[in-house]
Coordinates of C-alpha atoms and ligand atoms in Angstrom, one line a residue:
M9 CA 144.9 69.9 18.4
G10 CA 143.7 68.2 15.2
V11 CA 145.7 67.6 12.1
T12 CA 146.5 70.7 10.1
D13 CA 146.5 70.9 6.3
R14 CA 150.1 71.5 5.4
Q15 CA 149.6 74.2 2.8
T16 CA 146.6 76.2 4.0
G17 CA 147.1 75.8 7.8
F18 CA 143.4 74.8 8.0
P19 CA 142.6 72.1 10.6
Q20 CA 141.3 69.2 8.6
R21 CA 138.0 69.0 10.4
W22 CA 137.2 72.5 9.0
W23 CA 137.7 71.1 5.5
R24 CA 135.5 68.1 6.3
A25 CA 132.8 70.4 7.7
L26 CA 133.0 72.5 4.4
E27 CA 132.7 69.3 2.4
R28 CA 129.7 68.1 4.3
H29 CA 127.9 71.4 4.1
P30 CA 127.9 72.7 0.5
P31 CA 125.9 75.9 0.0
P32 CA 122.5 75.2 -1.5
V33 CA 123.6 76.0 -5.0
P34 CA 122.8 73.5 -7.8
G35 CA 125.8 72.0 -9.4
L36 CA 128.0 71.9 -6.3
T37 CA 127.5 68.2 -5.8
G38 CA 129.4 66.0 -8.2
D39 CA 126.4 64.0 -9.5
R40 CA 124.7 67.1 -11.0
W41 CA 126.7 66.9 -14.1
R42 CA 125.8 63.7 -15.9
S43 CA 126.9 64.0 -19.5
P44 CA 128.9 60.9 -20.5
L45 CA 130.8 62.9 -23.1
R46 CA 132.6 65.0 -20.5
G47 CA 136.2 64.0 -19.8
P48 CA 139.8 64.9 -20.3
W49 CA 139.9 63.8 -24.0
L50 CA 137.0 66.0 -25.2
T51 CA 138.3 68.9 -23.1
A52 CA 141.7 68.5 -24.6
V53 CA 140.4 68.5 -28.1
Y54 CA 138.6 71.9 -27.6
G55 CA 141.7 73.1 -25.7
A56 CA 144.0 72.2 -28.6
V57 CA 141.9 74.2 -31.0
L58 CA 142.0 77.2 -28.7
L59 CA 145.7 76.7 -28.1
V60 CA 146.3 77.3 -31.8
G61 CA 143.5 79.9 -32.4
L62 CA 143.7 82.2 -29.4
P63 CA 147.3 83.2 -29.8
L64 CA 146.5 84.3 -33.3
V65 CA 143.7 86.5 -31.9
I66 CA 146.0 87.9 -29.2
I67 CA 148.8 88.6 -31.6
T68 CA 146.6 90.3 -34.3
G69 CA 144.9 92.3 -31.5
L70 CA 148.2 93.6 -30.2
L71 CA 149.4 94.3 -33.8
D72 CA 146.2 96.3 -34.3
Y73 CA 147.1 98.4 -31.3
A74 CA 150.6 98.9 -32.7
A75 CA 149.2 100.0 -36.0
Y76 CA 147.4 102.9 -34.4
G77 CA 150.7 104.6 -33.8
P78 CA 151.3 104.5 -30.0
Q79 CA 154.6 106.4 -30.5
F80 CA 152.4 109.5 -31.2
D81 CA 150.1 108.8 -28.2
Q82 CA 147.2 108.2 -30.6
A83 CA 146.6 104.5 -29.9
L84 CA 143.8 104.0 -27.4
P85 CA 144.0 103.8 -24.5
R86 CA 146.8 106.3 -24.4
E87 CA 148.1 105.7 -20.9
V88 CA 149.1 102.0 -20.6
G89 CA 152.0 102.4 -18.1
W90 CA 154.5 99.5 -18.3
L91 CA 152.1 97.6 -20.6
R92 CA 153.4 99.8 -23.4
L93 CA 154.5 97.6 -26.4
P94 CA 157.9 98.2 -28.0
P95 CA 157.3 101.0 -30.5
F96 CA 157.9 100.4 -34.2
D97 CA 156.9 102.0 -37.4
W98 CA 153.8 100.3 -38.8
P99 CA 154.7 99.4 -42.4
T100 CA 152.8 100.6 -45.5
R101 CA 153.4 97.3 -47.3
P102 CA 151.8 95.1 -48.1
S103 CA 148.9 97.5 -48.4
W104 CA 146.5 94.8 -47.2
L105 CA 148.4 94.2 -44.0
F106 CA 145.9 95.9 -41.6
R107 CA 143.0 94.5 -43.6
V108 CA 144.4 91.0 -42.8
T109 CA 145.4 91.6 -39.1
Q110 CA 142.2 93.3 -38.2
G111 CA 140.1 91.0 -40.3
L112 CA 141.7 87.9 -38.6
H113 CA 141.3 89.4 -35.2
V114 CA 137.6 90.0 -35.5
T115 CA 136.7 87.0 -37.7
L116 CA 138.7 84.4 -35.8
G117 CA 137.6 85.9 -32.5
I118 CA 134.0 85.3 -33.6
I119 CA 134.6 81.8 -35.0
L120 CA 136.2 80.7 -31.8
I121 CA 133.2 81.7 -29.6
P122 CA 131.5 78.2 -29.9
V123 CA 134.8 76.5 -29.1
V124 CA 135.3 78.7 -26.0
L125 CA 131.7 77.9 -24.8
A126 CA 132.2 74.2 -25.5
K127 CA 135.4 74.2 -23.6
L128 CA 133.7 75.9 -20.6
W129 CA 130.9 73.4 -20.8
S130 CA 133.4 70.5 -20.7
V131 CA 135.0 71.7 -17.5
I132 CA 131.9 73.0 -15.8
P133 CA 131.9 70.4 -12.9
K134 CA 135.4 71.7 -12.0
L135 CA 134.2 75.3 -11.9
F136 CA 131.5 74.3 -9.4
S137 CA 133.4 71.7 -7.4
W138 CA 133.1 71.8 -3.6
P139 CA 135.0 72.6 -1.4
P140 CA 136.4 75.3 -3.7
A141 CA 140.0 74.4 -2.9
R142 CA 141.9 71.9 -0.8
S143 CA 145.3 73.6 -0.9
L144 CA 147.0 76.9 -1.4
A145 CA 148.1 75.7 -4.9
Q146 CA 144.4 75.0 -5.7
V147 CA 143.4 78.4 -4.4
L148 CA 145.9 80.0 -6.8
E149 CA 144.8 77.8 -9.6
R150 CA 141.2 78.7 -9.1
L151 CA 142.0 82.4 -9.0
S152 CA 143.8 82.1 -12.3
L153 CA 140.8 80.2 -13.7
L154 CA 138.6 83.1 -12.6
L155 CA 140.8 85.5 -14.5
L156 CA 141.0 83.1 -17.5
V157 CA 137.2 82.6 -17.8
G158 CA 136.3 86.1 -16.8
G159 CA 138.9 87.5 -19.1
I160 CA 137.9 85.7 -22.2
L161 CA 134.1 86.3 -21.6
F162 CA 134.9 90.0 -21.0
E163 CA 136.9 90.3 -24.2
I164 CA 134.2 88.5 -26.3
A165 CA 131.5 90.7 -24.8
T166 CA 133.3 94.0 -25.3
G167 CA 134.5 93.0 -28.8
L168 CA 131.1 91.9 -29.9
L169 CA 129.4 95.0 -28.6
N170 CA 132.0 97.2 -30.3
I171 CA 131.5 95.7 -33.7
Q172 CA 127.8 96.0 -33.3
Y173 CA 128.4 99.7 -32.5
A174 CA 126.5 99.1 -29.3
Y175 CA 128.3 101.2 -26.7
L176 CA 126.1 100.0 -23.9
F177 CA 128.8 99.9 -21.3
G178 CA 129.6 102.9 -19.3
F179 CA 133.3 102.7 -19.9
D180 CA 135.6 103.2 -22.9
F181 CA 135.8 100.2 -25.2
Y182 CA 139.4 100.6 -26.1
T183 CA 140.5 100.9 -22.4
A184 CA 138.4 98.0 -21.4
H185 CA 139.4 95.7 -24.3
Y186 CA 143.1 96.5 -23.9
F187 CA 143.5 96.0 -20.2
G188 CA 141.0 93.0 -20.3
A189 CA 143.3 91.5 -22.9
W190 CA 146.3 91.7 -20.7
V191 CA 144.4 90.1 -17.8
F192 CA 143.4 87.3 -20.2
I193 CA 146.9 86.9 -21.7
A194 CA 148.5 86.5 -18.2
A195 CA 145.9 83.9 -17.2
F196 CA 146.2 82.2 -20.5
V197 CA 149.9 81.8 -20.3
A198 CA 149.7 80.5 -16.7
H199 CA 146.9 78.1 -17.7
V200 CA 148.8 76.7 -20.8
T201 CA 151.9 76.3 -18.7
L202 CA 150.0 74.3 -16.1
K203 CA 147.8 72.3 -18.4
L204 CA 149.8 71.6 -21.5
P205 CA 151.2 68.2 -20.3
R206 CA 147.7 67.2 -19.2
M207 CA 146.3 68.2 -22.6
V208 CA 148.9 66.2 -24.5
S209 CA 148.4 63.1 -22.3
A210 CA 144.6 63.4 -22.6
L211 CA 144.8 63.6 -26.4
R212 CA 146.8 60.4 -26.4
S213 CA 144.4 58.7 -24.0
R214 CA 141.4 56.6 -24.9
P215 CA 143.7 53.5 -25.2
A216 CA 140.5 51.4 -25.3
L217 CA 139.9 52.6 -28.8
R218 CA 142.5 51.1 -31.0
D219 CA 142.5 51.4 -34.7
R220 CA 141.0 48.0 -35.7
R221 CA 142.6 48.0 -39.2
R222 CA 146.0 48.7 -37.8
P223 CA 146.2 46.7 -34.6
G224 CA 148.6 47.9 -32.0
Q225 CA 148.6 51.4 -33.3
R226 CA 146.8 54.0 -31.2
E227 CA 145.0 56.7 -33.1
P228 CA 142.7 58.2 -30.5
L229 CA 141.4 61.0 -32.7
R230 CA 140.6 58.9 -35.7
A231 CA 139.2 56.1 -33.6
E232 CA 136.9 58.5 -31.7
L233 CA 135.7 60.1 -34.9
R234 CA 134.6 56.7 -36.1
T235 CA 132.7 55.9 -32.9
P236 CA 128.9 56.3 -33.3
L237 CA 126.4 57.1 -30.6
A238 CA 125.7 53.5 -29.8
A239 CA 129.3 52.8 -28.9
T240 CA 129.9 56.1 -27.0
R241 CA 131.0 55.3 -23.4
P242 CA 132.2 57.6 -20.6
E243 CA 135.9 58.1 -20.3
P244 CA 137.5 56.3 -17.3
P245 CA 137.4 58.3 -14.0
D246 CA 140.1 61.0 -14.1
P247 CA 142.0 62.8 -11.3
D248 CA 140.5 66.1 -12.5
D249 CA 136.9 65.0 -11.8
L250 CA 135.7 65.9 -15.3
V251 CA 134.1 62.5 -15.9
A252 CA 130.6 62.2 -14.4
T253 CA 130.4 60.1 -11.3
A254 CA 126.9 59.0 -12.3
P255 CA 126.9 59.4 -16.1
G256 CA 123.6 59.4 -18.0
A257 CA 123.0 57.7 -21.3
P258 CA 124.6 59.5 -24.2
T259 CA 122.4 61.6 -26.5
M260 CA 125.2 62.4 -28.8
S261 CA 128.5 60.9 -29.8
R262 CA 131.8 62.7 -29.2
R263 CA 132.2 63.2 -32.9
G264 CA 128.7 64.7 -32.9
A265 CA 129.7 67.1 -30.1
I266 CA 132.8 68.1 -32.1
A267 CA 130.8 68.4 -35.4
L268 CA 128.2 70.6 -33.6
V269 CA 130.8 73.0 -32.3
G270 CA 132.7 73.0 -35.6
G271 CA 129.4 73.5 -37.5
L272 CA 128.5 76.5 -35.3
S273 CA 132.0 78.0 -35.9
V274 CA 131.7 77.6 -39.6
L275 CA 128.2 79.2 -39.6
L276 CA 129.5 82.2 -37.6
G277 CA 132.4 82.5 -39.9
A278 CA 130.2 82.4 -43.0
L279 CA 128.0 85.1 -41.5
T280 CA 131.0 87.3 -40.8
I281 CA 133.6 86.8 -43.5
G282 CA 131.5 88.8 -46.0
Q283 CA 132.3 92.1 -44.3
T284 CA 135.9 91.8 -45.4
L285 CA 134.9 91.0 -49.0
D286 CA 133.6 93.3 -51.7
G287 CA 130.8 92.9 -54.1
R288 CA 127.7 90.8 -53.4
W289 CA 129.5 88.8 -50.7
R290 CA 129.0 91.7 -48.4
R291 CA 125.3 90.9 -48.2
T292 CA 126.1 87.6 -46.6
A293 CA 127.6 89.3 -43.5
L294 CA 124.4 89.1 -41.6
L295 CA 126.2 89.8 -38.3
L296 CA 127.4 93.1 -39.6
P297 CA 125.1 95.9 -38.4
R298 CA 126.1 98.6 -40.9
G299 CA 127.4 98.7 -44.4
R300 CA 125.8 95.5 -45.6
E301 CA 123.8 97.5 -48.1
P302 CA 126.3 100.3 -49.0
G303 CA 124.3 101.6 -51.9
T304 CA 125.3 101.5 -55.6
G305 CA 127.6 103.5 -57.8
P306 CA 131.2 104.5 -57.4
N307 CA 130.6 105.8 -53.8
G308 CA 128.7 102.6 -52.9
F309 CA 130.9 101.2 -50.2
P310 CA 130.5 101.2 -46.4
I311 CA 130.4 104.5 -44.5
N312 CA 131.6 104.6 -40.9
R313 CA 130.4 108.0 -40.0
T314 CA 128.2 110.2 -42.2
A315 CA 128.9 113.9 -42.8
A316 CA 125.7 114.7 -41.0
A317 CA 126.7 112.6 -38.0
A318 CA 130.1 114.3 -38.0
G319 CA 128.4 117.7 -38.0
I320 CA 129.8 118.8 -41.3
Q321 CA 127.9 121.8 -42.7
P322 CA 127.4 121.9 -46.5
D323 CA 128.8 125.4 -46.8
E324 CA 132.0 124.4 -45.1
V325 CA 132.8 121.9 -47.9
G326 CA 131.5 124.0 -50.8
Q327 CA 133.3 126.9 -52.6
R328 CA 134.5 128.3 -49.2
W329 CA 136.6 125.2 -48.4
R330 CA 140.4 125.6 -48.4
L331 CA 143.2 123.2 -47.5
T332 CA 145.9 124.7 -45.3
V333 CA 149.3 123.0 -45.6
R334 CA 152.1 123.9 -43.2
G335 CA 155.7 123.0 -43.0
G336 CA 158.5 124.7 -41.0
D337 CA 157.5 128.4 -41.2
R338 CA 155.7 128.0 -44.6
L339 CA 152.0 128.0 -45.1
V340 CA 150.1 127.4 -48.3
T341 CA 146.4 127.6 -48.8
L342 CA 144.8 125.6 -51.6
D343 CA 141.3 125.3 -53.0
R344 CA 140.0 122.2 -54.7
P345 CA 140.6 123.4 -58.3
R346 CA 144.3 124.1 -57.3
L347 CA 144.6 120.6 -55.8
L348 CA 143.0 119.0 -58.9
A349 CA 145.5 121.0 -61.1
M350 CA 148.4 119.4 -59.3
G351 CA 149.8 116.0 -60.4
Q352 CA 147.2 113.4 -59.7
H353 CA 148.0 109.8 -58.7
T354 CA 145.7 106.8 -58.6
A355 CA 146.0 103.8 -56.3
R356 CA 143.8 100.8 -55.5
L357 CA 143.9 100.7 -51.7
P358 CA 141.8 99.1 -48.9
I359 CA 140.1 100.9 -46.1
A360 CA 140.0 98.5 -43.1
C361 CA 138.0 99.5 -40.0
V362 CA 138.8 98.4 -36.5
E363 CA 135.2 97.0 -36.3
G364 CA 136.3 94.4 -38.8
W365 CA 134.8 95.4 -42.1
S366 CA 137.0 96.3 -45.1
T367 CA 136.8 97.3 -48.7
R368 CA 139.1 98.0 -51.6
Q369 CA 138.5 101.0 -53.9
T370 CA 140.4 103.0 -56.5
W371 CA 141.3 106.4 -55.1
S372 CA 142.9 109.4 -56.9
G373 CA 144.3 112.7 -55.7
V374 CA 147.5 114.4 -54.7
R375 CA 150.4 112.5 -53.2
L376 CA 151.0 113.5 -49.6
R377 CA 154.8 113.8 -50.3
D378 CA 154.1 116.3 -53.1
L379 CA 152.2 118.4 -50.6
A380 CA 155.1 118.2 -48.2
T381 CA 157.5 119.3 -51.0
L382 CA 155.1 122.2 -51.7
V383 CA 155.9 123.6 -48.2
G384 CA 159.6 122.7 -48.5
V385 CA 159.6 119.6 -46.3
D386 CA 161.5 116.9 -48.2
D387 CA 162.1 114.5 -45.3
P388 CA 159.1 114.8 -43.0
A389 CA 159.3 113.0 -39.7
S390 CA 155.5 113.0 -39.4
A391 CA 152.4 114.7 -40.6
Q392 CA 149.4 115.9 -38.5
I393 CA 146.1 115.8 -40.3
R394 CA 143.1 117.8 -39.0
S395 CA 139.5 117.4 -40.2
L396 CA 136.8 120.1 -40.4
E397 CA 135.0 117.9 -37.9
R398 CA 135.1 119.7 -34.5
A399 CA 134.3 116.9 -32.1
G400 CA 134.9 113.2 -32.3
L401 CA 137.7 110.9 -31.5
F402 CA 138.8 110.6 -35.1
N403 CA 138.9 114.2 -36.3
Q404 CA 142.7 114.1 -36.5
A405 CA 145.6 111.7 -37.0
I406 CA 149.3 111.7 -37.0
L407 CA 151.1 109.8 -39.8
Q408 CA 154.7 108.4 -39.6
A409 CA 157.4 109.4 -42.1
N410 CA 157.0 106.1 -44.2
Q411 CA 153.2 106.7 -44.3
V412 CA 153.7 110.2 -45.7
L413 CA 156.4 109.2 -48.2
D414 CA 154.8 106.1 -49.7
A415 CA 154.1 106.7 -53.4
D416 CA 150.5 105.6 -53.0
S417 CA 149.8 107.8 -49.9
L418 CA 147.2 110.3 -51.0
L419 CA 145.1 113.2 -50.1
A420 CA 142.2 111.6 -52.2
L421 CA 139.8 113.9 -54.1
R422 CA 138.1 111.3 -56.1
V423 CA 137.1 107.6 -55.8
N424 CA 136.4 105.2 -58.6
G425 CA 136.5 107.9 -61.2
V426 CA 134.1 110.4 -59.5
D427 CA 134.3 113.0 -56.8
L428 CA 134.2 111.7 -53.3
S429 CA 130.7 111.8 -51.9
A430 CA 130.0 114.0 -48.9
D431 CA 129.9 110.9 -46.6
H432 CA 133.2 109.6 -47.9
G433 CA 135.0 112.8 -47.0
F434 CA 134.5 115.4 -49.8
P435 CA 136.3 117.6 -50.6
A436 CA 139.4 115.6 -49.5
R437 CA 140.4 112.7 -47.4
V438 CA 143.5 110.8 -46.4
I439 CA 144.2 107.3 -47.8
V440 CA 147.4 105.5 -47.0
P441 CA 148.4 101.8 -47.7
A442 CA 147.9 99.6 -44.6
L443 CA 146.8 102.5 -42.4
P444 CA 144.0 101.7 -40.0
G445 CA 140.6 103.1 -41.2
V446 CA 140.3 105.4 -38.3
H447 CA 143.3 107.4 -39.4
C448 CA 142.1 107.8 -43.0
T449 CA 140.7 111.2 -42.0
K450 CA 137.7 112.6 -43.9
W451 CA 136.9 116.2 -44.7
V452 CA 140.5 117.3 -44.3
A453 CA 141.1 121.0 -43.5
E454 CA 144.7 121.1 -42.5
I455 CA 148.0 119.2 -42.9
T456 CA 151.1 120.0 -40.9
F457 CA 154.4 118.4 -42.0
R458 CA 157.0 118.1 -39.2
T459 CA 160.7 117.5 -39.6
G460 CA 162.8 115.7 -37.0
A461 CA 164.0 119.2 -35.8
D462 CA 160.4 120.2 -34.9
G463 CA 160.4 117.5 -32.3
Ligands
MTE506 N1 136.9 113.1 -39.8 C1 136.7 111.8 -39.7 N2 137.3 111.0 -40.5 C2 137.1 109.6 -40.4 C3 136.2 109.1 -39.4 C4 135.6 110.0 -38.5 O1 134.8 109.7 -37.6 N3 135.8 111.4 -38.7 N4 136.1 107.8 -39.2 C5 137.2 106.9 -39.7 C6 136.9 105.5 -39.7 S1 136.7 104.8 -38.2 C7 136.9 104.8 -40.8 S2 136.8 103.1 -40.7 C8 137.0 105.4 -42.1 C9 135.8 104.9 -43.0 O2 135.8 105.6 -44.2 P1 134.5 105.6 -45.1 O3 133.3 106.0 -44.2 O4 134.7 106.5 -46.2 O5 134.3 104.2 -45.5 O6 137.0 106.8 -42.1 C10 137.7 107.4 -41.0 N5 137.8 108.8 -41.2
MO507 MO1 136.7 102.6 -38.4

């Protein structure tokens, strides 16, 4: 009987055999990775940026899910089992709330892509090390890494495809992105718990580089940022095997590597941020597939789905159009002239789409709460809005009580002083402060106000 590995129960000669016979895959032998920049310090710098940035992307992502109204089963995916978030009413104030949470989620998510890739690059020797594990703890660690790396790449890929309106995948975006997020979150929490001490000590490392002007004081980051290419040396060998065993000559300083990644992030941010701004800035959003040239005039702002794409027939929205309003056992039918004869209210409110773009316009129309009063519902628990649109995921929406009662919540008839265009929802559309764009239903045909008693 040979000696047995305590944790895995593998006889040691099996390990040695594994070690001696790596599969013929490039990268499995330690000396394949030669960059002298790789090491715990650089990994920790990228890691620290992600440690601050990724939680923001995660939190804003989960908030966006909450904003969709999971309590009405209208957040997607609908069935999330015990991953259901604690339900709460999404506020209507500040009116730019969803614009900011969704804008941050998408923009920051994009900006962090170069940092994620740089972090992966910095630990690549570990991902390929052979044998894959030496103990049970290592097997678990590598499994969690698989979920971490797979999770973030999956979230980036599905998110990017969604904002490009490229539904290439054969599965539902919302389902994939939501469950993928939880896989990533679990792996991220485990990874941070395991690696935080290592990150902190690595950031404080590089003791060879002391601040020359203040002797005795260690300022690794500043010292490193002052180190040019010519003085760039590999980090000392580390227990994690990140530092190359046979480092090549540097072609870039560490500050250069940081600047390169930072520069790419700034560039991506600059090409994205315009989609959340109005006016000519929108043209700078080169990564935005739609809405960069939204036309001119009062209706010249992005269109998510055109009337033609939604299958709206011109005669349905002409003279023949009627709005049906229900509440309790009352039912009122209104044509557009009757609606225009009611008290009109004007509000400057944003539309913010889940794909990340947003815009702020001046809407006017009838207050939703006035329509509720019209059918005798003074304290609605919710309102169900239905569109003329027959198919499509977003042909109806349910609004919470606070969303119906807000003084700026409108069934909008006009925008920027003119009638809504066909593509923006003529004859009437919903517009509510801080409501996700998807629920600002266009071409409204029917509104049902429910009280608590209706269940
Ligand atoms: N009936 C209907 N309403 C709809 C949609 C739709 O597909 N059908 N799309 C929603 C989405 S996703 C957004 S972001 C907003 C965009 O409004 P806009 O096209 O007027 O800018 O409309 C919403 N209202
Ligand atoms: Mo949207």
